[in-house]
Coordinates of C-alpha atoms in Angstrom, one line a residue:
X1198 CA 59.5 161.1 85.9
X1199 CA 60.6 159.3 82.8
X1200 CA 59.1 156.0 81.6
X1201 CA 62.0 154.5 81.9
X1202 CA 62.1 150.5 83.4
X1203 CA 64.6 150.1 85.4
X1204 CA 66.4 146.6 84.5
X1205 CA 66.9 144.4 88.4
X1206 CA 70.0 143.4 89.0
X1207 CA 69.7 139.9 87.8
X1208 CA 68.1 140.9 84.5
X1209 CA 71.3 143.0 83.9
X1210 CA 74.1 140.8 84.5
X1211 CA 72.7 138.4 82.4
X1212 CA 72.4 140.7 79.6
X1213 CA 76.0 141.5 79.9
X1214 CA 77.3 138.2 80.5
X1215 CA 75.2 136.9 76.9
X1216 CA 76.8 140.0 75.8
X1217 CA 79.9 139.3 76.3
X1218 CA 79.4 135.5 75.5
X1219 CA 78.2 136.4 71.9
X1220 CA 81.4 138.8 71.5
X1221 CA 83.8 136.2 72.6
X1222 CA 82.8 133.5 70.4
X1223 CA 82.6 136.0 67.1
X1224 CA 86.4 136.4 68.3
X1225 CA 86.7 133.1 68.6
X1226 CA 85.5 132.8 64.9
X1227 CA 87.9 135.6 63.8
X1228 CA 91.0 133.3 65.5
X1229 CA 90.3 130.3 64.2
X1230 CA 88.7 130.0 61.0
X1231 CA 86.6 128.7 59.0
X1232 CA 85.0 126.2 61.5
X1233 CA 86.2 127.8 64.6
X1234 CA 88.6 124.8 65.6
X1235 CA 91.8 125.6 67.5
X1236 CA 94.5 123.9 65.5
X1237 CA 98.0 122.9 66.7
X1238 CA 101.4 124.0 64.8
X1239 CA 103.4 121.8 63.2
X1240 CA 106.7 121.3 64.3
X1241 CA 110.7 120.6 62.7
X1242 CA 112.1 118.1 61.7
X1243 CA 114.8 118.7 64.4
X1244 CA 112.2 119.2 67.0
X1245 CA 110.6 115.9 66.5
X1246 CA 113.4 114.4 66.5
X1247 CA 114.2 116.0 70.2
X1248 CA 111.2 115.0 71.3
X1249 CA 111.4 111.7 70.3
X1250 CA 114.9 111.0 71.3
X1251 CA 116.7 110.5 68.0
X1252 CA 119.0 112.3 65.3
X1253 CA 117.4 114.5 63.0
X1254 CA 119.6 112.4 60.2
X1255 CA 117.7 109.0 61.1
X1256 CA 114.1 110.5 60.9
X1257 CA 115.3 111.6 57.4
X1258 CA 116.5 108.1 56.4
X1259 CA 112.7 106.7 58.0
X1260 CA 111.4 109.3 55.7
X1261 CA 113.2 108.3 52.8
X1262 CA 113.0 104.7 53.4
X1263 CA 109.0 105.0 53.3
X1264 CA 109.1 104.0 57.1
X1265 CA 106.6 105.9 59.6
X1266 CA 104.4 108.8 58.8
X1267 CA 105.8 111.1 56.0
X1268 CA 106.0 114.9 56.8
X1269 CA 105.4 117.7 55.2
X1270 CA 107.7 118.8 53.0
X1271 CA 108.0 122.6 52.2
X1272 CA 109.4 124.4 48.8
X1273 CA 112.5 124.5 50.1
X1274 CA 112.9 121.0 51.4
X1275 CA 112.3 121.3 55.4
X1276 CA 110.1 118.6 57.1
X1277 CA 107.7 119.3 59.8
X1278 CA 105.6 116.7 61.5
X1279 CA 102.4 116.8 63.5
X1280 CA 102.1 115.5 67.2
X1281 CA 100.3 112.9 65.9
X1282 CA 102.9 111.8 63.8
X1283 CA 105.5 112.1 66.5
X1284 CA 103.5 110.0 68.5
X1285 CA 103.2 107.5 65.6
X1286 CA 107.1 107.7 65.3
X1287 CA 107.7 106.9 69.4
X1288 CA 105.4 103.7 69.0
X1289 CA 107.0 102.9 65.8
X1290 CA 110.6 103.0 67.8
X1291 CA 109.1 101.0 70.6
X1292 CA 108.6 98.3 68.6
X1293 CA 111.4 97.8 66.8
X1294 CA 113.7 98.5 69.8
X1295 CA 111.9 97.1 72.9
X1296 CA 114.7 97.0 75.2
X1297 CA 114.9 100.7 74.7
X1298 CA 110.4 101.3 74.3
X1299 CA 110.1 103.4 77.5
X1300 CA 112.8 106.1 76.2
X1301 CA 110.7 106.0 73.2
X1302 CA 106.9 105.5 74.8
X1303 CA 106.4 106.2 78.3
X1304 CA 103.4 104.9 78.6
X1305 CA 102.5 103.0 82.1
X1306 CA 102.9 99.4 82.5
X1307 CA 100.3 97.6 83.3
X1308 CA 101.8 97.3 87.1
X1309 CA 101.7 100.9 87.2
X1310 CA 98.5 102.9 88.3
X1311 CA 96.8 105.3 86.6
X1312 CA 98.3 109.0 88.3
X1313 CA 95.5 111.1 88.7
X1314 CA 96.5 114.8 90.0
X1315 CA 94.5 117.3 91.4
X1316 CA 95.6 121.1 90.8
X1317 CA 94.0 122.9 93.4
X1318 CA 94.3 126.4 95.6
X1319 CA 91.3 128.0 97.8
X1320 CA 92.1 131.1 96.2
X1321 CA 92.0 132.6 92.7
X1322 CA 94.7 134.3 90.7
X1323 CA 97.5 131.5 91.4
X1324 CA 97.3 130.3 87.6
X1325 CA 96.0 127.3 89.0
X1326 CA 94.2 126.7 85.5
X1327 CA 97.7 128.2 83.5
X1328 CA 99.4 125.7 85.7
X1329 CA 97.2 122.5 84.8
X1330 CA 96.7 124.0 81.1
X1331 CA 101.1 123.7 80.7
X1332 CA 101.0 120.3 82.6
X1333 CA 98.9 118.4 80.5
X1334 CA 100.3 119.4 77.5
X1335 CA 104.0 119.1 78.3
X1336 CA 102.9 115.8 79.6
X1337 CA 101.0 115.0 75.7
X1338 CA 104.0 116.8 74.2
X1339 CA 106.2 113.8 76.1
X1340 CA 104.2 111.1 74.9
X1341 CA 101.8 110.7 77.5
X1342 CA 98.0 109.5 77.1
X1343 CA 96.7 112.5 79.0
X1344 CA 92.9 113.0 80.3
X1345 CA 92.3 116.6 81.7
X1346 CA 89.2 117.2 83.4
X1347 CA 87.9 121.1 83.7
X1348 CA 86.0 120.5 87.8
X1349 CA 85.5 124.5 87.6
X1350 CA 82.4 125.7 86.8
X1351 CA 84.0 129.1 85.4
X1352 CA 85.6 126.4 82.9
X1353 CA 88.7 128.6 81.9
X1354 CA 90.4 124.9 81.1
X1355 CA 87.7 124.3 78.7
X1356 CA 87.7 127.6 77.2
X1357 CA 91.8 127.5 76.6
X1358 CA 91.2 124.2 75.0
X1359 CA 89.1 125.4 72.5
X1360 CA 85.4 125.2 73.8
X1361 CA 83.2 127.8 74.8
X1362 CA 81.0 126.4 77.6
X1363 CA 78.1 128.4 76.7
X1364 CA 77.9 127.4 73.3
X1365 CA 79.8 124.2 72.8
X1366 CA 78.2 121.9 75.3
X1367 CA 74.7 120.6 76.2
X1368 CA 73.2 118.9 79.5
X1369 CA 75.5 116.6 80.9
X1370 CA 79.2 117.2 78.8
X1371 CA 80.5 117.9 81.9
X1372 CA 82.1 115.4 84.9
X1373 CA 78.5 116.0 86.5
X1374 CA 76.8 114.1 84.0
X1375 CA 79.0 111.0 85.1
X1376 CA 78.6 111.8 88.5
X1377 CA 75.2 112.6 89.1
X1378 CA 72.9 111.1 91.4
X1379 CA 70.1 110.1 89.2
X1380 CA 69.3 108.0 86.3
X1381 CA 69.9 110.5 83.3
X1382 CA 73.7 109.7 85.0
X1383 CA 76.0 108.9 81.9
X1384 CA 79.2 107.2 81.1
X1385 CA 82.8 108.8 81.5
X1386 CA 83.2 107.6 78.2
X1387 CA 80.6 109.2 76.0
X1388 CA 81.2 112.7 77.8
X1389 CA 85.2 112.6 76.7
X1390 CA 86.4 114.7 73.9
X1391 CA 89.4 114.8 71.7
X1392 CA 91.6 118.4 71.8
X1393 CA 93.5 119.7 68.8
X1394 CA 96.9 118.2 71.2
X1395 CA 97.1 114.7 70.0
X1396 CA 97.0 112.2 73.1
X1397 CA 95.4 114.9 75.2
X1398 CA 91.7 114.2 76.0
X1399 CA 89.3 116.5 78.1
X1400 CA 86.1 116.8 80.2
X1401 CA 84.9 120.1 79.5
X1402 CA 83.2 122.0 82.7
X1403 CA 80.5 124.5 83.2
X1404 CA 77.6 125.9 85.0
X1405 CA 76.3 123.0 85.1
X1406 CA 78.9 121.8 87.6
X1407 CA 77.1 123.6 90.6
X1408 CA 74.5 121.2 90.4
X1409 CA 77.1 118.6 92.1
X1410 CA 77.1 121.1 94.9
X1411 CA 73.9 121.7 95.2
X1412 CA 72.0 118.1 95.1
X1413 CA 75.2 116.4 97.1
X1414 CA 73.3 117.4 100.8
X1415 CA 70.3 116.1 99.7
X1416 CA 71.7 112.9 98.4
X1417 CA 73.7 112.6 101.9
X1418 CA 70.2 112.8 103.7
X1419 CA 69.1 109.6 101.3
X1420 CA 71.7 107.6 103.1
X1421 CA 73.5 106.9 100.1
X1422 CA 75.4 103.2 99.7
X1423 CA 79.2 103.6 100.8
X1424 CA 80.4 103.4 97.3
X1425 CA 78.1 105.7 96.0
X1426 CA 79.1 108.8 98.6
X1427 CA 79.9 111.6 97.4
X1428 CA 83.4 111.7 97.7
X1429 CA 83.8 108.2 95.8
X1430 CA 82.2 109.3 92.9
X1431 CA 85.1 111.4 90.9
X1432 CA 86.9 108.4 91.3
X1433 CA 84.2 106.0 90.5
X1434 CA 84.1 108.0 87.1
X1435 CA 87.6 108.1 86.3
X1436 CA 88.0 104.0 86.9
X1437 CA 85.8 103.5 84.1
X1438 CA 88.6 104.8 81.6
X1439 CA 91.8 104.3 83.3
X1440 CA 92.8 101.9 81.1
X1441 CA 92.9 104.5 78.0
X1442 CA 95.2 107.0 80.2
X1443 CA 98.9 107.0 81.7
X1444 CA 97.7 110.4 83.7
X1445 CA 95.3 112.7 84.3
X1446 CA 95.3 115.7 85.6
X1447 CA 92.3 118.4 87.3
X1448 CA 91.6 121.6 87.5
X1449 CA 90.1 122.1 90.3
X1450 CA 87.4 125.0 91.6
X1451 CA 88.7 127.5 93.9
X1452 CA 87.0 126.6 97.2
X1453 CA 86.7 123.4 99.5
X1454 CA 83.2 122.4 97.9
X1455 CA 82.3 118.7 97.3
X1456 CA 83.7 118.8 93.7
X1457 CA 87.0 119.4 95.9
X1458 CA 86.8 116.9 98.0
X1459 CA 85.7 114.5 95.3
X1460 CA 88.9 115.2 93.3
X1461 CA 91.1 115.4 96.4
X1462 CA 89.9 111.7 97.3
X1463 CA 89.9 110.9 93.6
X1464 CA 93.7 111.7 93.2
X1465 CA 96.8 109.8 93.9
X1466 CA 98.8 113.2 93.3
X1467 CA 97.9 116.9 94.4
X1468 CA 100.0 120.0 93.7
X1469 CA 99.1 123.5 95.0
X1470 CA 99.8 126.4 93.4
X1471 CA 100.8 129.4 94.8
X1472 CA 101.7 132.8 94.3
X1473 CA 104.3 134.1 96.3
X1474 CA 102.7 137.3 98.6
X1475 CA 101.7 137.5 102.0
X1476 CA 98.3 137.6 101.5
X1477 CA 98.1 134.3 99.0
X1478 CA 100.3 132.6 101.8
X1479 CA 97.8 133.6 104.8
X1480 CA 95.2 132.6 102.2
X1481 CA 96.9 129.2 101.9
X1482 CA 97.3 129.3 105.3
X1483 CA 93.6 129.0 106.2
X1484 CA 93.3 126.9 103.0
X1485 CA 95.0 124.4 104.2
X1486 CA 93.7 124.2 108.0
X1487 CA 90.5 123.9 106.2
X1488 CA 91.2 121.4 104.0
X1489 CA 92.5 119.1 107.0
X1490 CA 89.4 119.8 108.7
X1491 CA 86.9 118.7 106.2
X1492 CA 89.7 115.4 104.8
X1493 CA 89.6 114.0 108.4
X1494 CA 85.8 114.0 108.1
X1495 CA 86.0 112.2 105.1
X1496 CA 88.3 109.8 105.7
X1497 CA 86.6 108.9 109.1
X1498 CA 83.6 108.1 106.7
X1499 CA 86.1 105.8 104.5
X1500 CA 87.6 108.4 101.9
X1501 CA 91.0 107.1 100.9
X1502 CA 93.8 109.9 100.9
X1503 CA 96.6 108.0 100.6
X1504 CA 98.6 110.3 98.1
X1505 CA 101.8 109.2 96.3
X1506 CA 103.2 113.0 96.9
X1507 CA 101.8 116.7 97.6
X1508 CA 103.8 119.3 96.1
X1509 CA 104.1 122.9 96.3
X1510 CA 104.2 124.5 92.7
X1511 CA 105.7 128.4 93.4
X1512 CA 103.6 130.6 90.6
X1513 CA 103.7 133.8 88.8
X1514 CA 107.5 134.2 90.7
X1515 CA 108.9 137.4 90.1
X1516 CA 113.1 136.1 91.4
X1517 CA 114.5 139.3 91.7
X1518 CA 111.5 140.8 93.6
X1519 CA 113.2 141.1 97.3
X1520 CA 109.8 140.6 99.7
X1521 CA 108.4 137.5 96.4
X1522 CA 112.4 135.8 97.7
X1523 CA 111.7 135.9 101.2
X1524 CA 108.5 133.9 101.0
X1525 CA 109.7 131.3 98.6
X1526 CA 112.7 131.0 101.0
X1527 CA 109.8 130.5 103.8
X1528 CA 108.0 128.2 102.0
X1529 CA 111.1 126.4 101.5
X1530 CA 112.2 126.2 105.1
X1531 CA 108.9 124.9 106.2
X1532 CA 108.0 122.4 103.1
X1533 CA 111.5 121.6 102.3
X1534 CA 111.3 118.8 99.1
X1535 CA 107.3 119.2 99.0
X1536 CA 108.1 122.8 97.0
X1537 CA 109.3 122.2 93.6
X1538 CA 112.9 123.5 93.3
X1539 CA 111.6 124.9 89.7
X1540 CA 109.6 128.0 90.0
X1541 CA 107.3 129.6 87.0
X1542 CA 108.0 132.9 86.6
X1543 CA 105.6 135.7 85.9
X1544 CA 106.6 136.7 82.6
X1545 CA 105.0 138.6 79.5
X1546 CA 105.3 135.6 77.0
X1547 CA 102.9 133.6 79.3
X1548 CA 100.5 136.6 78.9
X1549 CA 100.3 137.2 75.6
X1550 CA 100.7 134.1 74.9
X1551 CA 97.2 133.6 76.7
X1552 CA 95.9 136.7 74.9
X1553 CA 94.8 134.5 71.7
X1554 CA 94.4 131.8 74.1
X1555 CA 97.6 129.6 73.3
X1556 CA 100.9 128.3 75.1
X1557 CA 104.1 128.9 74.6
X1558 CA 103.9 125.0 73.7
X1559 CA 101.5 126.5 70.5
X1560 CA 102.6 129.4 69.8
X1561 CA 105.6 130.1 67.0
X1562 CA 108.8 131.1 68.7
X1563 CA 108.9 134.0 66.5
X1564 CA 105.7 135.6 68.1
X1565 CA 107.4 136.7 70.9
X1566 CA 110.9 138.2 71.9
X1567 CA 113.4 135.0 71.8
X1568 CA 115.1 135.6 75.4
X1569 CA 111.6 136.2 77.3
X1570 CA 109.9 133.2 75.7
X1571 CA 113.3 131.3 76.4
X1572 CA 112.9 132.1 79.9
X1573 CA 109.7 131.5 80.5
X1574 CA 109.3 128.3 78.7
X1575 CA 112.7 127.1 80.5
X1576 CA 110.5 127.7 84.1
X1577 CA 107.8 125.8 82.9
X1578 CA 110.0 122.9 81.6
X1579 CA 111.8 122.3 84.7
X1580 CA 108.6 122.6 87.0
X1581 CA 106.8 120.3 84.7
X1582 CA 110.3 118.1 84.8
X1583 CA 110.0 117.6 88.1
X1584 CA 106.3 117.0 88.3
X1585 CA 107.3 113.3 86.0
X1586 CA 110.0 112.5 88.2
X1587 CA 107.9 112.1 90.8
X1588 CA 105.4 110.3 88.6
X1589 CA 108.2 108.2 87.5
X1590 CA 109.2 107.6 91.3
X1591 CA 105.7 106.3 92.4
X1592 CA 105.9 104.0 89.4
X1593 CA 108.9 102.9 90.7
X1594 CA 111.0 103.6 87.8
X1595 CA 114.1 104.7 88.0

């Protein structure tokens, strides 16, 4: 017989997984030099001025009046700004037109609460993370102060934001470290990083998350303080910076652990993502008969679930797939106003779009075929238009 040792299981899989950890970030390196930073584009002069809600002509005459930030000005004369100018432009409307600041900055009111929503689905492949990814930056892209927080400890949110969890972050970057039961427990604050999408903060997640899961049951047995429970901390967490953040949004893990359940009671807002086949819907179907099960044993025990709206958010659609119709129509029937009349389509601009892991808010237009990314950024759009109406609605603004 050869001498030959035979790796265990355990021994292997980690070698592939550093493996493939080590390749990924040397692509990572090759995507984004020199110091492996994603970077956003800029945009046109005519795009900022969209997005901010004037004529391109009078950010022009603020340019040339010395007023605002002052773009970038190519060879052949076209502007561009950066988000973070835009977003220096909206605040610089506000406040010389306050009767008209909230078209400019829709930033809450200070009689408005923080909206905190919670992505979540029990099972994978419903772009629950593409879903929150597009949502927090169309809501940045609006003028939004945005806080996204990565609860999954695969941490593809954290990844598509420009950190690799295995290299990027030490003990306690993660919610965890704010939410842990012990004393090395740390500030929401100091764990908080800036993206490369200006006004769009994140909480990167890993590994480490598990931990959560795993000393929660102990801490239970310790007879915890109400306020200290587990499904009070997520919230706890998130009070200590609501005051930086109009909304933020979670990506949540794909089962009904205690990071759930702390993010579910955390949220004012939940949307579930789904992808219309039968066997997603008789996933969702136990997912959900679940979820009620385990939320009436936390609100017996003083969890609050009082939730401004739940909505349905139909993903990956395919419209003119016949059996993919019948189920939305379902859903519909049975839901009614809690699924979003907006669906996202599965479409190949989304994909490789993700490919270099970008948006179709990132990307150049020119980087894909016009019509497709047309179409798919149009779905997107209107299901994230109608996620800030109903924002807007439990603001009370009209």
């Amino acid at each position: 017989m050869d001498n030959i040792s035979v790796s265990t299981t355990d021994v292997r899989i980690e070698r592939h997984a550093m493996q493939l950890s080590r390749q990924l970030k040397l692509l990572r390196e090759r995507l984004f030099p020199p110091l492996s930073q994603k970077t956003l584009r800029t945009f046109t002069s005519g795009e900022a001025a969209q997005m901010i809600g004037v004529s391109d002509g009078y950010l022009r005459q603020l340019s040339l009046d010395g007023k605002g930030p002052q773009p970038d000005v190519s060879q052949n004369g076209r502007r561009s700004y950066t988000l973070g100018q835009i977003n220096e432009l909206r605040q610089h409307m506000a406040k010389i037109k306050p009767k008209d600041a909230l078209s400019y900055l829709p930033w809450r009111r200070d009689s408005e609460k923080l909206q905190t929503i919670a992505i979540t689905n029990f099972k994978g492949g419903s772009a629950k993370t593409t879903t929150t990814l597009y949502l927090a930056q169309h809501l940045a892209l609006e003028g939004y102060r945005v806080l996204a927080i990565d609860l999954d400890p695969q941490a593809s949110l954290s990844s598509l934001l420009g950190v690799q969890p295995e290299f990027d972050l030490g003990d306690g970057d993660t919610l965890y470290g704010a939410i842990r039961y012990d004393a090395q427990r740390r500030p929401l604050k100091d764990i908080i990083r800036k993206t490369y999408f200006d006004g769009l903060d994140m909480v990167p997640g890993n590994l480490e998350l598990m931990e959560f899961e795993h000393e929660t049951p102990r801490a239970l047995n310790d007879r915890q303080k109400p306020e200290e429970l587990f499904f009070r901390r997520v919230g706890n967490a998130i009070a200590e910076v609501e005051a930086d953040y109009d909304i933020v949004v979670i990506d949540c893990p794909p089962q009904l652990g205690y990071l759930t359940l702390g993010a579910v009671c955390a949220a004012t807002s939940l949307l579930i993502t789904i992808h219309p086949q039968m066997v997603d819907v008789a996933s969702m179907s136990q997912f959900l008969l679940m979820t009620s099960d385990l939320l009436s044993v936390v609100r017996k025990a003083g969890g609050d679930l009082q939730h401004d709206f739940i909505k349905y958010v139909v993903t990956r659609h395919e419209p003119f797939d016949a059996p993919q119709s019948q189920i939305v129509a379902l859903l519909r029937s049975l839901f009614g106003d809690d699924v979003l009349t907006a669906t996202i389509l599965k479409s190949t601009a989304i994909a490789d779009a993700g490919l270099t892991k970008q948006t179709l808010y990132e990307i150049e237009k020119g980087q894909v075929r016009r019509s497709t990314y047309d179409r798919a950024l149009e779905s997107v759009n209107a299901a994230n238009g109608e996620i800030i109406t109903s924002i807007h609605k439990a603001w009370g603004r009209t």
